[in-house]
Every structure is written in structure tokens, then in C-alpha cells.
CSV table of C-alpha atoms in Angstrom, one decimal:
chain,number,residue,atom,x,y,z
G,1,MET,CA,0.0,0.0,0.0
G,2,LYS,CA,2.9,2.2,-0.5
G,3,HIS,CA,2.1,3.5,-3.9
G,4,MET,CA,-1.5,4.6,-3.5
G,5,ASN,CA,-3.5,7.8,-3.2
G,6,TYR,CA,-6.9,6.5,-2.6
G,7,PHE,CA,-8.8,3.7,-1.1
G,8,LEU,CA,-11.7,2.4,0.7
G,9,GLY,CA,-15.2,3.4,0.5
G,10,SER,CA,-17.3,2.5,3.4
G,11,ALA,CA,-18.1,0.6,6.2
G,12,PHE,CA,-21.1,-0.5,6.7
G,13,LEU,CA,-22.3,-2.8,8.7
G,14,LEU,CA,-23.8,-5.6,10.8
G,15,PHE,CA,-24.9,-8.5,13.1
G,16,MET,CA,-24.3,-11.5,15.5
G,17,THR,CA,-25.7,-14.8,16.8
G,18,GLY,CA,-29.3,-16.2,17.1
G,19,THR,CA,-30.8,-19.6,17.3
G,20,SER,CA,-34.5,-19.9,16.3
G,21,TYR,CA,-35.6,-17.1,14.0
G,22,GLY,CA,-32.9,-16.9,11.4
G,23,CYS,CA,-32.9,-15.4,7.9
G,24,ASN,CA,-32.6,-18.9,6.5
G,25,LEU,CA,-36.1,-20.0,5.5
G,26,ASN,CA,-35.3,-23.7,5.6
G,27,ALA,CA,-34.0,-23.4,9.1
G,28,HIS,CA,-37.1,-21.4,10.0
G,29,THR,CA,-39.4,-24.0,8.5
G,30,LYS,CA,-37.7,-26.7,10.5
G,31,GLU,CA,-38.2,-24.6,13.6
G,32,LYS,CA,-41.9,-24.6,13.1
G,33,THR,CA,-42.0,-28.4,13.6
G,34,THR,CA,-40.4,-28.3,17.0
G,35,LEU,CA,-41.9,-27.3,20.3
G,36,VAL,CA,-41.3,-23.6,21.0
G,37,THR,CA,-41.2,-22.7,24.7
G,38,GLN,CA,-42.9,-19.6,26.0
G,39,SER,CA,-39.6,-17.8,26.7
G,40,THR,CA,-38.4,-18.5,23.2
G,41,ALA,CA,-41.6,-17.2,21.7
G,42,GLU,CA,-41.5,-14.0,23.8
G,43,LYS,CA,-37.8,-13.4,23.0
G,44,PRO,CA,-37.0,-14.5,19.4
G,45,SER,CA,-33.3,-14.6,18.9
G,46,GLU,CA,-31.7,-11.7,17.1
G,47,GLN,CA,-30.3,-12.1,13.6
G,48,TYR,CA,-26.9,-10.6,12.8
G,49,VAL,CA,-24.9,-9.4,9.8
G,50,LYS,CA,-21.2,-9.1,10.9
G,51,ILE,CA,-18.7,-7.2,8.8
G,52,ALA,CA,-15.0,-6.8,9.6
G,53,LEU,CA,-13.2,-4.1,7.7
G,54,LEU,CA,-9.5,-4.7,7.3
G,55,LEU,CA,-7.9,-1.5,6.0
G,56,ASP,CA,-4.3,-0.9,4.9
G,57,THR,CA,-3.0,2.2,6.6
G,58,SER,CA,0.4,2.3,5.0
G,59,ASN,CA,1.8,5.3,3.2
G,60,SER,CA,-0.4,7.2,0.6
G,61,MET,CA,-3.7,5.6,1.9
G,62,ASP,CA,-5.1,8.8,3.3
G,63,GLY,CA,-7.5,9.3,0.3
G,64,LEU,CA,-8.8,5.8,0.6
G,65,ILE,CA,-9.5,6.3,4.3
G,66,ASN,CA,-11.3,9.6,3.6
G,67,GLN,CA,-13.5,7.7,1.1
G,68,ALA,CA,-14.3,5.1,3.8
G,69,LYS,CA,-15.3,7.9,6.3
G,70,ALA,CA,-17.6,9.5,3.7
G,71,GLN,CA,-19.2,6.3,2.5
G,72,LEU,CA,-19.8,4.7,5.9
G,73,TRP,CA,-23.2,6.3,6.0
G,74,ASP,CA,-24.2,5.1,2.5
G,75,ILE,CA,-23.7,1.6,3.7
G,76,VAL,CA,-25.6,2.1,6.9
G,77,ASN,CA,-28.5,3.7,5.1
G,78,GLU,CA,-28.6,0.7,2.7
G,79,PHE,CA,-28.8,-1.8,5.5
G,80,THR,CA,-31.7,0.1,7.1
G,81,HIS,CA,-33.9,-1.6,4.5
G,82,ALA,CA,-32.6,-5.2,4.9
G,83,LYS,CA,-34.9,-8.0,5.8
G,84,CYS,CA,-34.4,-11.6,6.8
G,85,GLY,CA,-36.5,-14.2,4.9
G,86,THR,CA,-38.8,-14.3,7.9
G,87,GLY,CA,-39.5,-10.6,7.6
G,88,LYS,CA,-37.4,-9.7,10.6
G,89,ARG,CA,-34.9,-6.9,10.5
G,90,PRO,CA,-31.3,-8.0,11.1
G,91,SER,CA,-28.9,-6.1,13.5
G,92,LEU,CA,-25.7,-4.6,12.2
G,93,GLN,CA,-22.2,-5.0,13.7
G,94,ILE,CA,-19.0,-3.7,12.3
G,95,ALA,CA,-15.4,-4.3,13.3
G,96,LEU,CA,-12.3,-2.4,12.2
G,97,TYR,CA,-8.7,-3.5,11.8
G,98,GLU,CA,-5.7,-1.6,10.4
G,99,TYR,CA,-2.6,-3.2,9.0
G,100,GLY,CA,0.6,-2.4,7.2
G,101,ASN,CA,1.5,0.7,9.3
G,102,ASP,CA,5.0,1.2,10.7
G,103,ASN,CA,3.6,2.7,13.9
G,104,LEU,CA,2.1,-0.7,14.7
G,105,SER,CA,4.0,-3.5,16.5
G,106,SER,CA,6.2,-5.6,14.2
G,107,ARG,CA,5.7,-8.4,16.7
G,108,GLU,CA,2.0,-8.3,16.0
G,109,GLY,CA,2.6,-8.3,12.3
G,110,TYR,CA,1.8,-4.5,12.0
G,111,ILE,CA,-1.8,-5.3,12.8
G,112,ARG,CA,-4.2,-3.6,15.3
G,113,GLN,CA,-7.8,-4.2,16.2
G,114,VAL,CA,-9.2,-0.7,16.1
G,115,LEU,CA,-12.7,-1.8,17.2
G,116,GLY,CA,-14.3,-5.1,17.9
G,117,PHE,CA,-17.8,-5.9,16.6
G,118,SER,CA,-20.0,-2.8,17.5
G,119,ASN,CA,-23.4,-1.4,16.6
G,120,ASP,CA,-22.5,2.0,18.0
G,121,LEU,CA,-22.4,4.1,14.8
G,122,ASP,CA,-20.8,7.1,16.6
G,123,GLU,CA,-18.0,4.9,17.9
G,124,ILE,CA,-17.4,3.3,14.4
G,125,SER,CA,-17.2,6.8,12.9
G,126,GLU,CA,-14.8,8.0,15.6
G,127,LYS,CA,-12.5,5.0,15.0
G,128,LEU,CA,-12.4,5.6,11.3
G,129,PHE,CA,-11.5,9.2,11.9
G,130,SER,CA,-8.7,8.2,14.2
G,131,LEU,CA,-6.8,6.3,11.5
G,132,THR,CA,-3.5,7.7,10.3
G,133,THR,CA,-1.1,6.4,7.8
G,134,ASN,CA,2.6,5.4,7.7
G,135,GLY,CA,4.7,3.0,5.6
G,136,GLY,CA,4.9,-0.7,6.6
G,137,GLU,CA,4.6,-4.3,5.6
G,138,GLU,CA,1.1,-5.6,4.6
G,139,TYR,CA,0.5,-9.1,5.7
G,140,CYS,CA,-3.0,-10.0,4.3
G,141,GLY,CA,-3.1,-13.6,5.5
G,142,GLN,CA,-2.1,-12.6,9.0
G,143,VAL,CA,-4.6,-9.8,9.4
G,144,ILE,CA,-7.4,-12.1,8.2
G,145,LEU,CA,-6.4,-14.9,10.6
G,146,THR,CA,-6.1,-12.4,13.4
G,147,SER,CA,-9.6,-11.0,12.9
G,148,LEU,CA,-11.0,-14.6,12.7
G,149,LYS,CA,-9.4,-15.5,16.1
G,150,GLN,CA,-10.1,-12.2,18.0
G,151,LEU,CA,-13.6,-11.5,17.0
G,152,ASP,CA,-16.8,-13.2,18.2
G,153,TRP,CA,-18.3,-14.4,14.9
G,154,GLY,CA,-20.9,-16.6,16.6
G,155,LYS,CA,-22.1,-20.1,15.6
G,156,ASN,CA,-25.4,-19.3,14.0
G,157,ALA,CA,-25.4,-20.6,10.4
G,158,ASP,CA,-28.0,-18.1,9.4
G,159,ASP,CA,-25.9,-15.0,10.3
G,160,LEU,CA,-24.2,-13.2,7.5
G,161,LYS,CA,-20.5,-13.0,8.3
G,162,MET,CA,-18.1,-11.1,6.0
G,163,ILE,CA,-14.6,-9.7,5.8
G,164,PHE,CA,-13.7,-6.9,3.5
G,165,ILE,CA,-9.9,-6.5,3.1
G,166,ALA,CA,-8.5,-3.6,1.0
G,167,GLY,CA,-5.0,-3.0,-0.2
G,168,ASN,CA,-2.6,-2.7,-3.1
G,169,GLU,CA,0.5,-4.9,-2.2
G,170,PRO,CA,0.7,-8.6,-3.1
G,171,PHE,CA,-1.7,-10.8,-1.1
G,172,THR,CA,1.1,-13.2,-0.5
G,173,GLN,CA,3.3,-11.0,1.8
G,174,GLY,CA,4.2,-12.3,5.2
G,175,LYS,CA,5.1,-15.7,6.6
G,176,LEU,CA,1.5,-16.9,7.0
G,177,ASP,CA,0.1,-18.4,3.8
G,178,TYR,CA,-3.1,-16.7,2.9
G,179,LYS,CA,-4.6,-20.0,2.0
G,180,ASP,CA,-4.4,-21.1,5.6
G,181,ALA,CA,-6.2,-18.0,6.7
G,182,THR,CA,-9.0,-18.5,4.1
G,183,THR,CA,-9.4,-22.1,5.1
G,184,ASN,CA,-10.0,-21.0,8.6
G,185,ALA,CA,-12.5,-18.4,7.4
G,186,LYS,CA,-14.4,-21.1,5.5
G,187,GLU,CA,-14.5,-23.3,8.6
G,188,LYS,CA,-16.1,-20.4,10.5
G,189,ASP,CA,-18.6,-19.7,7.6
G,190,VAL,CA,-17.0,-16.3,7.1
G,191,ILE,CA,-16.8,-15.0,3.5
G,192,VAL,CA,-13.6,-13.1,2.6
G,193,ASN,CA,-14.1,-10.3,0.0
G,194,THR,CA,-11.0,-8.6,-1.4
G,195,ILE,CA,-10.6,-5.1,-2.8
G,196,PHE,CA,-7.5,-4.4,-4.8
G,197,CYS,CA,-6.7,-0.8,-5.2
G,198,GLY,CA,-5.2,-0.7,-8.7
G,199,ASN,CA,-5.4,-2.6,-12.0
G,200,TYR,CA,-7.8,-5.5,-12.2
G,201,GLU,CA,-5.3,-7.9,-13.8
G,202,GLN,CA,-2.5,-6.9,-11.4
G,203,GLY,CA,-4.8,-7.8,-8.5
G,204,ILE,CA,-5.3,-11.2,-10.0
G,205,SER,CA,-1.6,-11.8,-10.6
G,206,THR,CA,-0.8,-10.8,-6.9
G,207,MET,CA,-3.4,-13.3,-5.6
G,208,TRP,CA,-6.1,-10.9,-4.4
G,209,LYS,CA,-8.7,-12.8,-6.5
G,210,SER,CA,-7.5,-16.1,-5.2
G,211,GLY,CA,-7.9,-14.9,-1.6
G,212,ALA,CA,-11.6,-14.2,-2.3
G,213,THR,CA,-12.6,-17.2,-4.4
G,214,LEU,CA,-11.3,-19.7,-1.8
G,215,THR,CA,-14.2,-18.7,0.5
G,216,GLY,CA,-16.8,-17.9,-2.2
G,217,GLY,CA,-16.2,-14.2,-1.8
G,218,GLU,CA,-16.0,-11.4,-4.4
G,219,TYR,CA,-12.8,-10.0,-5.9
G,220,MET,CA,-13.0,-6.3,-6.7
G,221,ALA,CA,-10.5,-3.8,-8.2
G,222,ILE,CA,-11.1,-0.1,-7.8
G,223,ASP,CA,-9.5,3.1,-9.1
G,224,HIS,CA,-8.3,4.4,-5.7
G,225,ASN,CA,-7.4,7.8,-7.2
G,226,ARG,CA,-11.0,8.5,-8.4
G,227,GLN,CA,-12.6,11.4,-6.5
G,228,VAL,CA,-16.2,10.7,-5.4
G,229,VAL,CA,-18.5,13.5,-6.5
G,230,HIS,CA,-21.5,13.9,-4.1
G,231,ILE,CA,-24.6,15.5,-5.4
G,232,ASN,CA,-26.1,18.4,-3.5
G,233,THR,CA,-29.9,18.6,-3.4
G,234,PRO,CA,-32.5,21.2,-2.4
G,235,TYR,CA,-33.3,19.2,0.7
G,236,ASP,CA,-29.9,19.1,2.3
G,237,ASP,CA,-30.0,22.3,4.4
G,238,VAL,CA,-33.4,21.3,5.9
G,239,ILE,CA,-32.2,17.8,6.8
G,240,ILE,CA,-29.1,19.3,8.5
G,241,LYS,CA,-31.3,21.7,10.5
G,242,LEU,CA,-33.5,18.8,11.5
G,243,ASN,CA,-30.5,16.9,12.7
G,244,SER,CA,-29.7,19.6,15.2
G,245,LYS,CA,-33.2,19.3,16.5
G,246,LEU,CA,-32.8,15.6,16.6
G,247,ASN,CA,-29.8,15.9,18.9
G,248,GLY,CA,-32.0,17.9,21.3
G,249,THR,CA,-34.1,14.8,21.9
G,250,TYR,CA,-31.3,12.8,23.4
G,251,ILE,CA,-31.3,12.5,27.3
G,252,SER,CA,-27.9,11.4,28.5
G,253,TYR,CA,-27.7,9.3,31.7
G,254,GLY,CA,-25.1,7.3,33.7
G,255,SER,CA,-21.4,7.7,33.9
G,256,ILE,CA,-20.8,7.7,30.2
G,257,GLY,CA,-23.9,9.7,29.1
G,258,ARG,CA,-22.3,13.1,28.8
G,259,GLN,CA,-19.2,11.7,27.1
G,260,LYS,CA,-21.4,9.9,24.5
G,261,LYS,CA,-23.5,12.9,23.8
G,262,GLU,CA,-20.3,14.9,23.1
G,263,LEU,CA,-19.2,12.1,20.8
G,264,GLN,CA,-22.5,12.4,18.9
G,265,TYR,CA,-21.8,16.1,18.3
G,266,ALA,CA,-18.2,15.4,17.4
G,267,GLN,CA,-19.1,12.9,14.7
G,268,ASP,CA,-21.6,15.3,13.3
G,269,ALA,CA,-18.8,17.8,13.0
G,270,ASN,CA,-16.4,15.2,11.5
G,271,ALA,CA,-19.0,14.4,8.8
G,272,ALA,CA,-19.6,18.1,8.1
G,273,GLU,CA,-15.9,18.7,7.8
G,274,LEU,CA,-15.6,16.2,5.0
G,275,GLU,CA,-18.5,17.6,3.1
G,276,GLU,CA,-22.0,18.9,3.7
G,277,VAL,CA,-23.5,16.0,1.9
G,278,VAL,CA,-21.7,13.5,4.2
G,279,ALA,CA,-23.4,15.3,7.1
G,280,VAL,CA,-26.7,14.9,5.4
G,281,LYS,CA,-26.1,11.1,4.9
G,282,ARG,CA,-25.2,10.8,8.6
G,283,ALA,CA,-28.4,12.6,9.6
G,284,VAL,CA,-30.4,10.1,7.5
G,285,SER,CA,-28.6,7.3,9.4
G,286,LYS,CA,-29.5,8.9,12.7
G,287,SER,CA,-33.2,8.8,11.7
G,288,SER,CA,-33.0,5.1,11.1
G,289,ARG,CA,-33.5,2.0,13.2
G,290,LEU,CA,-29.8,1.2,13.2
G,291,TYR,CA,-28.9,4.3,15.2
G,292,LYS,CA,-29.8,3.2,18.7
G,293,ASN,CA,-28.1,4.4,21.9
G,294,SER,CA,-29.7,2.5,24.8
G,295,THR,CA,-26.4,2.5,26.8
G,296,TRP,CA,-26.5,6.3,27.3
G,297,ASP,CA,-29.8,7.8,26.0
G,298,LEU,CA,-32.8,7.5,28.3
G,299,VAL,CA,-35.3,7.5,25.4
G,300,ASP,CA,-33.8,4.5,23.7
G,301,ALA,CA,-33.1,2.8,27.1
G,302,ALA,CA,-36.7,3.3,28.3
G,303,GLU,CA,-38.1,1.9,25.0
G,304,ASP,CA,-36.1,-1.3,25.8
G,305,ASP,CA,-37.0,-1.4,29.5
G,306,GLU,CA,-39.0,1.4,31.1
G,307,SER,CA,-38.2,0.1,34.6
G,308,LEU,CA,-34.7,1.6,34.2
G,309,ILE,CA,-36.2,5.0,35.0
G,310,ALA,CA,-37.2,3.9,38.5
G,311,GLU,CA,-33.9,2.2,39.1
G,312,LEU,CA,-31.6,5.1,38.1
G,313,PRO,CA,-30.1,7.0,41.1
G,314,GLN,CA,-30.5,10.8,40.9
G,315,LYS,CA,-26.8,11.4,40.4
G,316,ASP,CA,-27.0,9.5,37.0
G,317,LEU,CA,-29.7,11.7,35.7
G,318,PRO,CA,-29.0,14.8,33.6
G,319,GLU,CA,-29.3,18.2,35.2
G,320,GLU,CA,-32.7,18.9,33.7
G,321,LEU,CA,-34.2,15.9,35.5
G,322,GLN,CA,-32.5,16.3,38.9
G,323,GLY,CA,-35.1,16.3,41.7
G,324,LYS,CA,-37.9,15.2,39.4
G,325,THR,CA,-40.4,12.5,40.4
G,326,GLU,CA,-40.6,9.2,38.5
G,327,SER,CA,-43.8,10.2,36.8
G,328,GLU,CA,-42.3,13.6,35.8
G,329,ILE,CA,-39.3,11.8,34.3
G,330,LYS,CA,-41.5,9.4,32.4
G,331,ALA,CA,-43.5,12.2,31.0
G,332,TYR,CA,-40.4,14.1,29.9
G,333,VAL,CA,-39.0,10.9,28.3
G,334,LYS,CA,-42.3,10.3,26.5
G,335,GLN,CA,-42.3,13.9,25.2
G,336,LYS,CA,-38.8,13.6,23.8
G,337,LYS,CA,-39.6,10.3,22.2
G,338,MET,CA,-42.6,11.9,20.4
G,339,GLU,CA,-40.4,14.8,19.3
G,340,ARG,CA,-37.7,12.4,18.0
G,341,GLU,CA,-40.1,10.2,16.1
G,342,GLU,CA,-41.6,13.3,14.3
G,343,ILE,CA,-38.2,14.6,13.4
G,344,GLN,CA,-37.0,11.2,12.2
G,345,LYS,CA,-40.2,11.0,10.1
G,346,GLN,CA,-39.5,14.4,8.5
G,347,ILE,CA,-35.9,13.4,7.7
G,348,GLN,CA,-37.0,10.1,6.1
G,349,GLU,CA,-39.6,11.9,4.0
G,350,LEU,CA,-37.1,14.5,2.8
G,351,ASN,CA,-34.5,11.9,2.1
G,352,ALA,CA,-37.0,10.0,-0.1
G,353,LYS,CA,-37.3,13.2,-2.2
G,354,ARG,CA,-33.6,13.7,-2.1
G,355,GLU,CA,-33.0,10.2,-3.5
G,356,VAL,CA,-35.4,10.9,-6.3
G,357,TYR,CA,-33.5,14.1,-7.1
G,358,ILE,CA,-30.1,12.3,-7.0
G,359,ALA,CA,-31.4,9.5,-9.3
G,360,GLU,CA,-32.5,12.1,-11.8
G,361,ASN,CA,-29.3,14.0,-11.7
G,362,GLN,CA,-26.5,11.6,-11.2
G,363,LYS,CA,-24.4,9.9,-13.9
G,364,GLU,CA,-21.7,7.8,-12.3
G,365,GLU,CA,-20.9,9.8,-9.2
G,366,THR,CA,-21.2,7.0,-6.6
G,367,GLY,CA,-18.0,5.7,-5.2
G,368,GLU,CA,-16.5,2.6,-6.8
G,369,LEU,CA,-15.8,1.0,-3.5
G,370,GLU,CA,-19.3,1.7,-2.3
G,371,ASN,CA,-20.8,0.1,-5.4
G,372,ALA,CA,-18.4,-2.9,-5.2
G,373,MET,CA,-19.2,-3.5,-1.5
G,374,LEU,CA,-23.0,-3.2,-1.9
G,375,SER,CA,-23.0,-5.5,-4.8
G,376,ALA,CA,-21.0,-8.2,-2.9
G,377,ILE,CA,-23.1,-7.8,0.2
G,378,LYS,CA,-26.4,-8.2,-1.6
G,379,ALA,CA,-25.2,-11.2,-3.7
G,380,GLN,CA,-24.0,-13.0,-0.6
G,381,ALA,CA,-26.9,-12.0,1.6
G,382,SER,CA,-29.4,-13.3,-1.0
G,383,LYS,CA,-28.0,-16.8,-0.5
G,384,LYS,CA,-29.2,-16.5,3.1
G,385,ASN,CA,-32.6,-15.2,2.0
G,386,TYR,CA,-32.1,-11.5,2.8
G,387,THR,CA,-34.1,-9.1,0.8
G,388,TRP,CA,-34.3,-5.3,0.6
G,389,ASP,CA,-37.4,-3.0,0.9
G,390,LYS,CA,-36.3,-0.9,-2.0
């Protein structure tokens, strides 16, 4: 990855382990013939799509990383509409690794887990923005095997488990044979997709295609120097203003509440610093089901379990709720929830108009990496009976 100027396009998304209500229709049909206990019926297991992004952060990869930051929200927004074969919505978990950076430990193979599987979109954004580049050795086989060993991929055969590894040096570098790593991936039902930043034929000759096909994955080559042109629409300014109102509906609580709310604002600022359109896409993500913050927001937490309100000590409440009775707090939370749902509805309606405008005005402005990833994800998800609303 020493000779590149541009790379990755997105991150995007997804989910973990379940047992009885999978996306696989055959498994679901089988499930119907067995006795379902009351507890299982009340709490159907969650379905997951899990994606690990393995990004080269060696020299001249800054442009690639910037593209990943910008296109994260495109991927998230696409998965908002995903459905299992049973009609259930899957959950999204993303993990992030960097490799090929001289700042990393040579003893660890110049590899670092930046983030384990997470559904915290603010945290995923923060970690992407924390990446910096420096020259190094890129050991593709080793970073794949490391992610397979360190991450909790789960054992549910209906979960969609994918690795996307991007780079531009030979796939064969390092002492570990990439074929051993892909064999391990296949055993864990993890699909390895490879993205070579450069000439398509060069990627084949340096074994990037082989690394993908051994697990049934997709090989992609992208022009990493290509600038992604985002289309501005008449709806962007209104969506950005609504995003500010949306932030006002979050009620931080607990020891990490204030810190997480500050992180929310910080990632809004990071998106806006890249480009206004990226801030719009992030706002759309925040209006979706995939943006959930039960660990620090009282509205989301109460939706999961309203009894939390009664259990919270006063010191864990935000200043505006200090000294309030339980019924007053519940009324306040209910009001904020109603405000949030109305704002999210407005953003979704405006985004529908925005997408029509873009479809009418775009030529080939979408990012190559974004297109490649979405194409691979949909093809592999269809084999496990995933569908999309749109």
C-alpha cells in the first residue's frame, strides 16, 4: 500500500448470533415443527450481519480512508432496509482493523484491532477518523487470521459473516500463507471479500482474486485515485437543521452519558468537515432503526425497558431531570420520544425526495468501492434469504 493515493469506501455494517428465528427460510421452517417454549416465543433470537473491515493504513492511503469515512453512512443507510427471509430486521455490527502501518508493533505483524464488533455508529465513525497512515509491511493472510481469532463471529449458520480487506500490495506477503487463513474463514462460515486498489489484472496476478474465491467471496479492483462526487440537493439544508433538533431529543444518563453525547456532536462535526453531503447522509442514518443508543440515552433505554427509570439514582440523571419524580421523568422521556419520532419521520420523507433528485441528476458519481461492496453484500446476503425493501 505504499504507492496509492486513494482507497476504501465505506463501512457498513452488521450482526451477531441467534438460534431460532434466522434469515434462512429452511431453518425457520424446521423450527416450526419443533416445540417452542414460551420464553423463546417471547424473546426471538436476534439475527446478525457481521462485517469486519481490514484497512491498509500504510503510506499514501489517506485518500482511501477519507472515502471510507464518507461512505460509511451510505452503507448504513442501505442496510436500514434489509430483511431476513422471515420478515425480521437484522442487526448490524462492524469491526475495524488496520494493518501495514510502521507505527504498529512488528511483533504483532503490523496489525491492530481498532474496534471489535460494535453497533455503535458514533464509535465506528470515531475510530475511522482516528486512523493515520505510515509506511509498513502488509500481511494480508495474517490480518485475516487475526480477525478470525479475535472477533466473536458466533455459531449461527443463518448469520451473514463477511470480511472486506482492501490494499494494493501482493496478497502473499508475510510468513503466513493466505490459503491457511482463508481455510480458517471457510470453517467459520466467514466470507472473505478482497478489494485491490489498482489494476484488475494486477490484483489477479498478486493473488487478491484467489484470496476471495477460496471462500466464495468477491474480488474487486477499484480506481483508488478517483474522486467521489457527491450531489447536493435542495433538501440538504433542511435535513441538517432537523439533525440539530434531533440531537436535542437525546437525554444522556449514567457515567458515560455526557461523554457519549459529546461524541455524537463530534461525529456530526467530522462528517460536516468532510463535506456537507456527508453530514446529510449521517443525519439520515440517525433517523433510522440502526442508530440506537440505549447505553447512554434515556429515550432508547426506556423503550427497551422502562423500569430503568425507577432504578436510576439521581446522580445518574442529567441536570434537567435532577429532583424530578418518577412520573415527571417518564412524562419528559415520552415527550422527547414523540419529538424524535416526528423529526425522524420528517428526515426520512425529505430523504425520499432527495434520493429521487439524485437518481434524476447523477451519472456515475457514486464511489467505486461503495458500489463494489454493496454488490458483494447483496449477492452473498441473497444466499441466506435476505431481501431489501427498496
